[in-house]
Short mmCIF file of N, CA and C in Angstrom, two decimals:
data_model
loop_
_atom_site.label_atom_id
_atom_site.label_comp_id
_atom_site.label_asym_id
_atom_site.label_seq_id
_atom_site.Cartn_x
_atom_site.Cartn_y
_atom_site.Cartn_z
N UNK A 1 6.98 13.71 -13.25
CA UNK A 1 7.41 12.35 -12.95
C UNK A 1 6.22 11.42 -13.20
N UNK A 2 6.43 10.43 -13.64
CA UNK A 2 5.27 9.50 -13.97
C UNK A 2 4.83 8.51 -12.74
N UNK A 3 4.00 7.81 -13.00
CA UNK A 3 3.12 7.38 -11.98
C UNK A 3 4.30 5.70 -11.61
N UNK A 4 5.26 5.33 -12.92
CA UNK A 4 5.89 4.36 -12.03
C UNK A 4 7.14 4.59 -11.52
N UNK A 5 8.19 5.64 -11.95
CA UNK A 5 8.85 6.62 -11.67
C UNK A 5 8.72 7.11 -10.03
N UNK A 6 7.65 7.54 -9.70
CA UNK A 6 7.26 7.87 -8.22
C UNK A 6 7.02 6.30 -7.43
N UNK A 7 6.39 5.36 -8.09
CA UNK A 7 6.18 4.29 -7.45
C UNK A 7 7.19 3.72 -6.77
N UNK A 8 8.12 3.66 -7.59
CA UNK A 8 9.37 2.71 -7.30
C UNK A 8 10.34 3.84 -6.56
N UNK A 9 10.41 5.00 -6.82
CA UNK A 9 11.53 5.87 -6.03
C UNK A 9 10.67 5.83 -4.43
N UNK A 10 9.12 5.83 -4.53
CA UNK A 10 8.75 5.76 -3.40
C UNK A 10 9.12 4.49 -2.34
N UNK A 11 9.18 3.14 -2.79
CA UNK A 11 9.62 2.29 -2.39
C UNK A 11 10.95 1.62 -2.03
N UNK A 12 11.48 2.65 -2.79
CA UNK A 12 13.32 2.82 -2.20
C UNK A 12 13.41 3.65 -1.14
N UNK A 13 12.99 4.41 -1.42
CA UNK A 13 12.70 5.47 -0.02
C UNK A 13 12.06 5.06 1.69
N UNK A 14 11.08 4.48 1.13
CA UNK A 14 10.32 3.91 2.34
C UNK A 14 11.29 2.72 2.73
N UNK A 15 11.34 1.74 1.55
CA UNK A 15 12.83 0.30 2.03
C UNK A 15 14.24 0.90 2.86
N UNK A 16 14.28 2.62 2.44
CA UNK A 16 15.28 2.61 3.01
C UNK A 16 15.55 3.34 4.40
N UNK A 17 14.26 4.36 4.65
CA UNK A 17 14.09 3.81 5.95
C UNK A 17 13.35 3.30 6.94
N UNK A 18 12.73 2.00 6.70
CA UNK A 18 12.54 1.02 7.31
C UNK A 18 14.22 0.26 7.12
N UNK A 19 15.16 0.50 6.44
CA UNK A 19 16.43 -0.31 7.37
C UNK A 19 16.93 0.47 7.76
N UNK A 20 16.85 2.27 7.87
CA UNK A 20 17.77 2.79 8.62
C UNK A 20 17.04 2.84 10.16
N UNK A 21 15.84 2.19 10.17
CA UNK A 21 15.17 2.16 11.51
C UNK A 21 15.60 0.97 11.76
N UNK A 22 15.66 -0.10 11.05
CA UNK A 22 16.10 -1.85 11.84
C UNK A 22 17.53 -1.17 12.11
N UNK A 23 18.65 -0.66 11.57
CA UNK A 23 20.08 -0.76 11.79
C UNK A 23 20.10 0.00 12.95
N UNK A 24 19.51 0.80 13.50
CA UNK A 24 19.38 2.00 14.44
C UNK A 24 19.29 1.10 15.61
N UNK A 25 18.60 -0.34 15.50
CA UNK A 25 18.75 -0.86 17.26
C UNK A 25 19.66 -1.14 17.58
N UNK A 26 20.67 -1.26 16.53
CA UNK A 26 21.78 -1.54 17.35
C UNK A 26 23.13 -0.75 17.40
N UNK A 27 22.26 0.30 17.79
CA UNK A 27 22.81 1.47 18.19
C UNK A 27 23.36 1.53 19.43
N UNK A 28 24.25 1.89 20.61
CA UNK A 28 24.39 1.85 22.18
C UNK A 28 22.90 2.42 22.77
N UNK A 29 22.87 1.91 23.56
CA UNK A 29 21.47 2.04 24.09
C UNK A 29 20.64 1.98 23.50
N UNK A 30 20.24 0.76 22.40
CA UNK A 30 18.77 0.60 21.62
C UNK A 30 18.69 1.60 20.75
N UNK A 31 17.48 1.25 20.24
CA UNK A 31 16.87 2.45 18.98
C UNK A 31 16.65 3.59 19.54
N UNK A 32 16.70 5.04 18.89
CA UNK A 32 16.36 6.01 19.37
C UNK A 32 15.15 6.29 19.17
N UNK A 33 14.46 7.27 19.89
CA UNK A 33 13.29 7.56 19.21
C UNK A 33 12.23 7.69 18.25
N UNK A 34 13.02 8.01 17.13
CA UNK A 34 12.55 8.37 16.34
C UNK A 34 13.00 7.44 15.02
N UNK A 35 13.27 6.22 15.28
CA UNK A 35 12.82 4.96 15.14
C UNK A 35 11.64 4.02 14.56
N UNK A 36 11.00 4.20 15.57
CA UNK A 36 9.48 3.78 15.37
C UNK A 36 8.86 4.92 14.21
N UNK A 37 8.90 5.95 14.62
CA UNK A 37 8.47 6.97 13.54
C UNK A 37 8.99 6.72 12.27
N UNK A 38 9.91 6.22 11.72
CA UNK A 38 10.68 5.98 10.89
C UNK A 38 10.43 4.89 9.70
N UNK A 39 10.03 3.71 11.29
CA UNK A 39 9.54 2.35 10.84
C UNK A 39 7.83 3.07 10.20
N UNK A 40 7.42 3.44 10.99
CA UNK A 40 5.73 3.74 10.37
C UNK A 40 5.69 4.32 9.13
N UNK A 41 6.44 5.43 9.11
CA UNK A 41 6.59 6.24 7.30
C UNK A 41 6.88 5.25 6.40
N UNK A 42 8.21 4.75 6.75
CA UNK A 42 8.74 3.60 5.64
C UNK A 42 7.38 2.53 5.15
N UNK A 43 6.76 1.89 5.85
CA UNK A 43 6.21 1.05 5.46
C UNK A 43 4.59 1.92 5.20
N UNK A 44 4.32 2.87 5.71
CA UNK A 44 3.27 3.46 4.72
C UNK A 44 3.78 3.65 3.13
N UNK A 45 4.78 4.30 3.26
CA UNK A 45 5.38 4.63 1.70
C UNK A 45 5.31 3.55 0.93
N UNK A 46 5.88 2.37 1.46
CA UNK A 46 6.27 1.18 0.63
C UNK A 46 4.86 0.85 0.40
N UNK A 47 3.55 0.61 1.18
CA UNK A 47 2.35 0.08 0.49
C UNK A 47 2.11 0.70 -0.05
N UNK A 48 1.98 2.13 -0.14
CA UNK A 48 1.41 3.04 -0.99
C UNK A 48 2.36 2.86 -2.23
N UNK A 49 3.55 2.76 -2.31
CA UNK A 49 4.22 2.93 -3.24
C UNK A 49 3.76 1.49 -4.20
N UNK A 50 3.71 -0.32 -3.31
CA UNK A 50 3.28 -1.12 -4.32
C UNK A 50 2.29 -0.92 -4.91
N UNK A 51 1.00 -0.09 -4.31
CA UNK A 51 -0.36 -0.18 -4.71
C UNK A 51 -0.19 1.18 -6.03
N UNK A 52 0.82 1.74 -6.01
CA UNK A 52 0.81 2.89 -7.30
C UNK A 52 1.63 2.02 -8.21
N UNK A 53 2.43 1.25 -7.93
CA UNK A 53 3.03 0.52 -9.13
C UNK A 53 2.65 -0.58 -9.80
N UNK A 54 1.39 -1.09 -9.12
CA UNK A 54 0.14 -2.11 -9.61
C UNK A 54 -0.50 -1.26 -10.76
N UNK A 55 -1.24 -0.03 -10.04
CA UNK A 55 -1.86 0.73 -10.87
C UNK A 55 -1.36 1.13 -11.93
N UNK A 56 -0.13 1.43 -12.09
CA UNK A 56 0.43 2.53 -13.37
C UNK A 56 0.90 1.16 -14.30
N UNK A 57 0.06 1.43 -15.28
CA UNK A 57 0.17 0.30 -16.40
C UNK A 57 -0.15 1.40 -17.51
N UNK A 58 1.00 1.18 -18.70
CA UNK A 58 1.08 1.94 -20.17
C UNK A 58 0.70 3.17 -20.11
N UNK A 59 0.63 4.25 -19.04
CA UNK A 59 0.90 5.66 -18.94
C UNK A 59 -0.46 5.96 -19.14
N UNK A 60 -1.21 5.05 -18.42
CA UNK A 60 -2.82 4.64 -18.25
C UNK A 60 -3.09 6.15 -17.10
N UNK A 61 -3.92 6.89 -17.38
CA UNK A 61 -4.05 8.08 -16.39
C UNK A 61 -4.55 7.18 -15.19
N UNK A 62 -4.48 7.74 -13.80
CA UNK A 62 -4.96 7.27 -12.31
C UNK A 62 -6.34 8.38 -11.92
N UNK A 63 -6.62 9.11 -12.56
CA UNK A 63 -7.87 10.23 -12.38
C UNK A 63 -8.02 10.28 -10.66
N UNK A 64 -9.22 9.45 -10.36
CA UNK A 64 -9.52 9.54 -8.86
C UNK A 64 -9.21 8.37 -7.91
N UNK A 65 -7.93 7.26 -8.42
CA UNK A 65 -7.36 6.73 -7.90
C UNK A 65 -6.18 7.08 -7.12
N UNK A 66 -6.07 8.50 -7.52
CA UNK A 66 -4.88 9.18 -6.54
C UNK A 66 -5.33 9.24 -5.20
N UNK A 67 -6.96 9.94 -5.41
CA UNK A 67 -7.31 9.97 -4.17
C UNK A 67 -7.39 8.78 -3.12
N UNK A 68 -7.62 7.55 -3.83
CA UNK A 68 -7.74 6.44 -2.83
C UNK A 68 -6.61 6.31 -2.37
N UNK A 69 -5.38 6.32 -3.18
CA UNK A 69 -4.05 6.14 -2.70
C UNK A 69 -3.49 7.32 -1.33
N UNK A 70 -4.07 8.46 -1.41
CA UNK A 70 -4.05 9.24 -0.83
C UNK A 70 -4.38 8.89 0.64
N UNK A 71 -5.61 8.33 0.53
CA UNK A 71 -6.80 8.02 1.44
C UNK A 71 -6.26 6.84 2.32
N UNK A 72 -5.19 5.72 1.70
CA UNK A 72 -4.31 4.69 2.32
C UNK A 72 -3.57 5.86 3.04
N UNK A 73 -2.76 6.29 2.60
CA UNK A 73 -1.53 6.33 3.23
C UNK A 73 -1.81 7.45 4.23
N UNK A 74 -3.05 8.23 4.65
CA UNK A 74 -4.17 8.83 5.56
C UNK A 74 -3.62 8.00 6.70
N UNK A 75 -4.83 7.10 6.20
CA UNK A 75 -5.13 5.86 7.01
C UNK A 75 -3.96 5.33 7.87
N UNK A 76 -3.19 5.10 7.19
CA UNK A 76 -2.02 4.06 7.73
C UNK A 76 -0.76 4.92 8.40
N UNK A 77 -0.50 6.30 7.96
CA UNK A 77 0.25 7.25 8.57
C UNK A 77 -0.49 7.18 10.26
N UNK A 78 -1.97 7.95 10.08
CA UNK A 78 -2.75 8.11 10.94
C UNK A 78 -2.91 7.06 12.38
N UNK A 79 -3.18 5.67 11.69
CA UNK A 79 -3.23 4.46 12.78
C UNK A 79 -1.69 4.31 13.18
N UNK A 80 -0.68 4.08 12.07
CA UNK A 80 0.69 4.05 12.81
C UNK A 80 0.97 5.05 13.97
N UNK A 81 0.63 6.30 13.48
CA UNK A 81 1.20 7.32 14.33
C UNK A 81 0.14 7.56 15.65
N UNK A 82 -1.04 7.26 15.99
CA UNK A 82 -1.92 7.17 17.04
C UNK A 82 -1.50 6.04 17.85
N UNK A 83 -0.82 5.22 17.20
CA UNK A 83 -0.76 3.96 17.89
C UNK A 83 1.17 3.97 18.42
N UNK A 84 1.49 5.17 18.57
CA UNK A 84 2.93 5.47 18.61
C UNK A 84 2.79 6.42 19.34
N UNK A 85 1.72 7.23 19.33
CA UNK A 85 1.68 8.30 20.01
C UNK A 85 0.58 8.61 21.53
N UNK A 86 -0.01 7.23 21.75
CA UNK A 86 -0.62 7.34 22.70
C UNK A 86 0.02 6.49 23.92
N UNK A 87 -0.22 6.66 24.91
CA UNK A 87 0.63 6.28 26.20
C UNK A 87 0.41 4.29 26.21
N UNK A 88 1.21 4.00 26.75
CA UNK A 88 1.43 2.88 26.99
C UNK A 88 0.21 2.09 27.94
N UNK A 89 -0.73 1.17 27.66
CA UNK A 89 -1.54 1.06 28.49
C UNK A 89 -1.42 0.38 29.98
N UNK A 90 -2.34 0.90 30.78
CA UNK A 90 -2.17 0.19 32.27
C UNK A 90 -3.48 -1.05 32.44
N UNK A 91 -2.97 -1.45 33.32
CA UNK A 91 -3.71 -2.84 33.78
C UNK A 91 -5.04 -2.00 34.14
N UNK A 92 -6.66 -2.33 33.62
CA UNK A 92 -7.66 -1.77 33.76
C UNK A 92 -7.58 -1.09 32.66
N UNK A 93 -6.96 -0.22 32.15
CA UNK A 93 -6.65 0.34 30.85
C UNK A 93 -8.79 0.24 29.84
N UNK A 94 -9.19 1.54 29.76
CA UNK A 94 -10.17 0.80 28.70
C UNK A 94 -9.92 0.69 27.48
N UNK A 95 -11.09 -0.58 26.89
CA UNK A 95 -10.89 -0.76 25.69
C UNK A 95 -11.41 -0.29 24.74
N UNK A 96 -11.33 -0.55 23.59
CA UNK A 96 -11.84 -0.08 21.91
C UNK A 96 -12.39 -1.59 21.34
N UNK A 97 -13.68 -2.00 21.06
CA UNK A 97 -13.87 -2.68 20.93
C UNK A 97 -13.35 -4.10 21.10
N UNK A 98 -13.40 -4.38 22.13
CA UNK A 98 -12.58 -5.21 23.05
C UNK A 98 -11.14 -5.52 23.22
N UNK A 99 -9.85 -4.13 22.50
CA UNK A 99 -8.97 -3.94 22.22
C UNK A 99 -8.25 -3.11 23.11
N UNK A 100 -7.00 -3.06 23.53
CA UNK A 100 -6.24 -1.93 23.74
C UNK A 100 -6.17 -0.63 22.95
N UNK A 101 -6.41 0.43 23.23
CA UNK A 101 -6.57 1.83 22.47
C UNK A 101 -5.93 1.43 21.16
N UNK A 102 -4.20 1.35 21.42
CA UNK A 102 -2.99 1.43 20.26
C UNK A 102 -3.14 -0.01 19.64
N UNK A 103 -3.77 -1.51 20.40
CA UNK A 103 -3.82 -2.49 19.29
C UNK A 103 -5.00 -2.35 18.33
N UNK A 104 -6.03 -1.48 18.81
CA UNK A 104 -7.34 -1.13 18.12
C UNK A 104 -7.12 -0.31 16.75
N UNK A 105 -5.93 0.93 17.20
CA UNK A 105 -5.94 1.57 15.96
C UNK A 105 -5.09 0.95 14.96
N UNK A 106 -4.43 -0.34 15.07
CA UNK A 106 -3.62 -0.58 14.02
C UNK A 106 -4.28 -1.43 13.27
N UNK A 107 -5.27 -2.59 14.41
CA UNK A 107 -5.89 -3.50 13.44
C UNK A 107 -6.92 -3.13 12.84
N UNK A 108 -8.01 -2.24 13.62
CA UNK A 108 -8.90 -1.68 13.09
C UNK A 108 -8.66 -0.61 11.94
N UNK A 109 -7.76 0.23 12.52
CA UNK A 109 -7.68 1.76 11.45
C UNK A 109 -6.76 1.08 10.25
N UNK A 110 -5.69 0.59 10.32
CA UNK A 110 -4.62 0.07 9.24
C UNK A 110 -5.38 -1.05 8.42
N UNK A 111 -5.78 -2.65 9.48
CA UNK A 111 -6.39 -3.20 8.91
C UNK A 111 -7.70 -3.85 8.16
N UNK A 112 -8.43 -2.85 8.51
CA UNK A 112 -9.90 -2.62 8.69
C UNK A 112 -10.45 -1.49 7.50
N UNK A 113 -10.16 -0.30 8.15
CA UNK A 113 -10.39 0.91 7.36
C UNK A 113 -10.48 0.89 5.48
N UNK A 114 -9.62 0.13 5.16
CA UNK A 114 -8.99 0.31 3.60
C UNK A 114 -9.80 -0.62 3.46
N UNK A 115 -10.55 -2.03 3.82
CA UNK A 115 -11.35 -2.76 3.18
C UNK A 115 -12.68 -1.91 3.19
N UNK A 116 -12.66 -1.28 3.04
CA UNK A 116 -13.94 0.02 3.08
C UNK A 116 -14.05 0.29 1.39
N UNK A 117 -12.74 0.45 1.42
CA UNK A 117 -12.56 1.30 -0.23
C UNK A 117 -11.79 0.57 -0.94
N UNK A 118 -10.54 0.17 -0.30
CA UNK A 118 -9.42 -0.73 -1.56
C UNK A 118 -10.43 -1.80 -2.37
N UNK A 119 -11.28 -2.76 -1.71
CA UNK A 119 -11.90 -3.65 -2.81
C UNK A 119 -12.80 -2.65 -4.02
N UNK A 120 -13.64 -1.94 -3.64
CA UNK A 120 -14.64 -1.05 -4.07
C UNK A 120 -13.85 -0.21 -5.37
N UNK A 121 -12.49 0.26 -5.14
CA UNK A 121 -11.81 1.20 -5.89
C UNK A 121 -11.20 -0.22 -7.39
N UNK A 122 -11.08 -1.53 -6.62
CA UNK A 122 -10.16 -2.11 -7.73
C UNK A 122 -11.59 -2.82 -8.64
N UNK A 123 -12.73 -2.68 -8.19
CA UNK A 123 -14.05 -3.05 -8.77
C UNK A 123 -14.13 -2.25 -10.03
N UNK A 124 -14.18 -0.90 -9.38
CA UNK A 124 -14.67 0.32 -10.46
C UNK A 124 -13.72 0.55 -11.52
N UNK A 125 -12.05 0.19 -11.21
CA UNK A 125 -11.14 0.61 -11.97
C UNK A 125 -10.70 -1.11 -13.20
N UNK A 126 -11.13 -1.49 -12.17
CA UNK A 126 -10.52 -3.03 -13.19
C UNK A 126 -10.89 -2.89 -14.80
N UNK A 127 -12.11 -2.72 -15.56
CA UNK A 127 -12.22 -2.49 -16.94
C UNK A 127 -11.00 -1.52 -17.51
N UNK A 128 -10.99 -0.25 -16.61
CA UNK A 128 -10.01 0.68 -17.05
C UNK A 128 -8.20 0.33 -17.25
N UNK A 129 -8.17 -0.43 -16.15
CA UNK A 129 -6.92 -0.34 -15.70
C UNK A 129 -6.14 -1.72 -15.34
N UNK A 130 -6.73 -2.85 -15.62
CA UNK A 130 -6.54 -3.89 -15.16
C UNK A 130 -6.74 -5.04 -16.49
N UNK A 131 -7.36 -5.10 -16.77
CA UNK A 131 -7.63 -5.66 -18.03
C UNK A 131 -9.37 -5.06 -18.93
N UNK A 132 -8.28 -4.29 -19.83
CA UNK A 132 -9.58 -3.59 -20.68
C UNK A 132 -10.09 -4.70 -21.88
N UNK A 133 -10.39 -4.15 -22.90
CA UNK A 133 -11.62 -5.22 -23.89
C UNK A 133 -10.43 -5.90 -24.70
N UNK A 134 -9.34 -4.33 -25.10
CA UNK A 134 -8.36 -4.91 -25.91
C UNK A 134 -6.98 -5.52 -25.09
N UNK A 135 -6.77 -5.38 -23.80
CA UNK A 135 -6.27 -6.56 -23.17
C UNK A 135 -6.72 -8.13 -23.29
N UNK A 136 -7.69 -7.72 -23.70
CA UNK A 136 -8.59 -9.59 -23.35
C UNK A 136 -8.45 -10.13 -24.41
N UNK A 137 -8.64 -8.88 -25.38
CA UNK A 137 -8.66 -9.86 -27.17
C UNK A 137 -7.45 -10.12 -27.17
N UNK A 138 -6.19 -8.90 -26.76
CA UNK A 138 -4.72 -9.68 -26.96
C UNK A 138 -4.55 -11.32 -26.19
N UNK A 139 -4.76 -11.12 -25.32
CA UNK A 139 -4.95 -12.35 -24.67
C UNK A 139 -5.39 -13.55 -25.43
N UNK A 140 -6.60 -13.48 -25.86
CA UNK A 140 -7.62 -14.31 -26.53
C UNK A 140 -6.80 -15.08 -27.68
N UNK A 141 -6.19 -14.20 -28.32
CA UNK A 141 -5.45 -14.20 -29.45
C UNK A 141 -3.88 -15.00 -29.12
N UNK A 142 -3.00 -14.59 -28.28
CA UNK A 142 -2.29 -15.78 -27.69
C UNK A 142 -2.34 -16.92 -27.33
N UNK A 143 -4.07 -17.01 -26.80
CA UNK A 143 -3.93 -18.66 -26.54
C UNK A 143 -4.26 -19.01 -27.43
N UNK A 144 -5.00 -18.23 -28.29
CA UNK A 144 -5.29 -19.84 -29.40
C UNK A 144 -4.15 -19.93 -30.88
N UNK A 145 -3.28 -19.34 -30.76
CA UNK A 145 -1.94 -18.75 -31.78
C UNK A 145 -1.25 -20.93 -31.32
N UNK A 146 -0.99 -21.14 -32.29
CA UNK A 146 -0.38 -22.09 -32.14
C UNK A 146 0.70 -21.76 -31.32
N UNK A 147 1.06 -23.46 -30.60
CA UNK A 147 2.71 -22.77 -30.46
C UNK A 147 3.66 -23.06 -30.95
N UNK A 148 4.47 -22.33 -30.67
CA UNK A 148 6.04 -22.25 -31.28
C UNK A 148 6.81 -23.79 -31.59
N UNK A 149 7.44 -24.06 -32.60
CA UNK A 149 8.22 -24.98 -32.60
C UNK A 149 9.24 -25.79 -31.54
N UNK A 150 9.56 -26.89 -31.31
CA UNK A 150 9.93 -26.67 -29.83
C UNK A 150 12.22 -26.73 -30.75
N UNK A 151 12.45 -26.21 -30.19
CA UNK A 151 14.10 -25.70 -30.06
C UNK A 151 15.02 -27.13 -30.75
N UNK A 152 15.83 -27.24 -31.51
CA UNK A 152 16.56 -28.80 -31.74
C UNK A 152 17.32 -28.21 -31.10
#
């Protein structure tokens, strides 16, 4: 399966359940459990899935960009599910850098963590994968192409 092939089936997948977790509240007696778990996969999948369908341009190999992608959806499985899986805090409760345990791991681990590597990874890959030498000349070459006649 190719790299946009997985992207996009990944993001149907994750879109779909993150709504079979929204349709689930209104279920008799609220969402069930396994719900929230539901909501966290879905929307790991779905970032992971936009950030592979950014990447996969003209059957361009991903070499050790799998691993970063890998390394997200770590991350974001990991903080979702710590932050789902630890008890509800009490008044006195300690903190995580001046945070509640479970608001610590989402902003810190989800939103925090990946600026570690996501900028660093789209640095190293941009010549490759983003706009190479002969992207630029095509480019180059469009703007200065006259333009087109305009339509009677």
């Amino acid at each position: 399966m190719n790299a946009r092939r997985l992207a996009v089936t990944g993001i149907a997948a994750g879109t779909t359940a993150n709504g079979v977790a929204y349709g689930s509240a209104f279920a008799t007696g609220g969402a069930p459990w396994w719900a929230s778990w539901a909501m966290a996969a879905g929307t790991t999948v779905v970032l992971v899935g936009l950030m592979l369908l950014g990447m996969a341009r003209d059957g361009r190999r991903l070499g050790w960009l799998w691993g970063v992608l890998g390394f997200t959806a770590v991350v974001c499985l990991g903080g979702f599910g710590l932050a789902l899986a630890l008890p509800a805090e009490q008044p006195g409760a300690a903190l995580f850098a001046g945070l509640p345990l479970r608001a610590a791991a989402v902003l810190y681990g989800i939103g925090f963590l990946p600026l570690a590597v996501l900028p660093l990874a789209y640095a190293w890959s941009f010549d490759r994968l983003i706009l190479s030498e002969d992207d630029l000349a095509g480019l180059r070459a469009t703007a200065s192409a006259p333009p087109p006649p305009p339509h009677a």
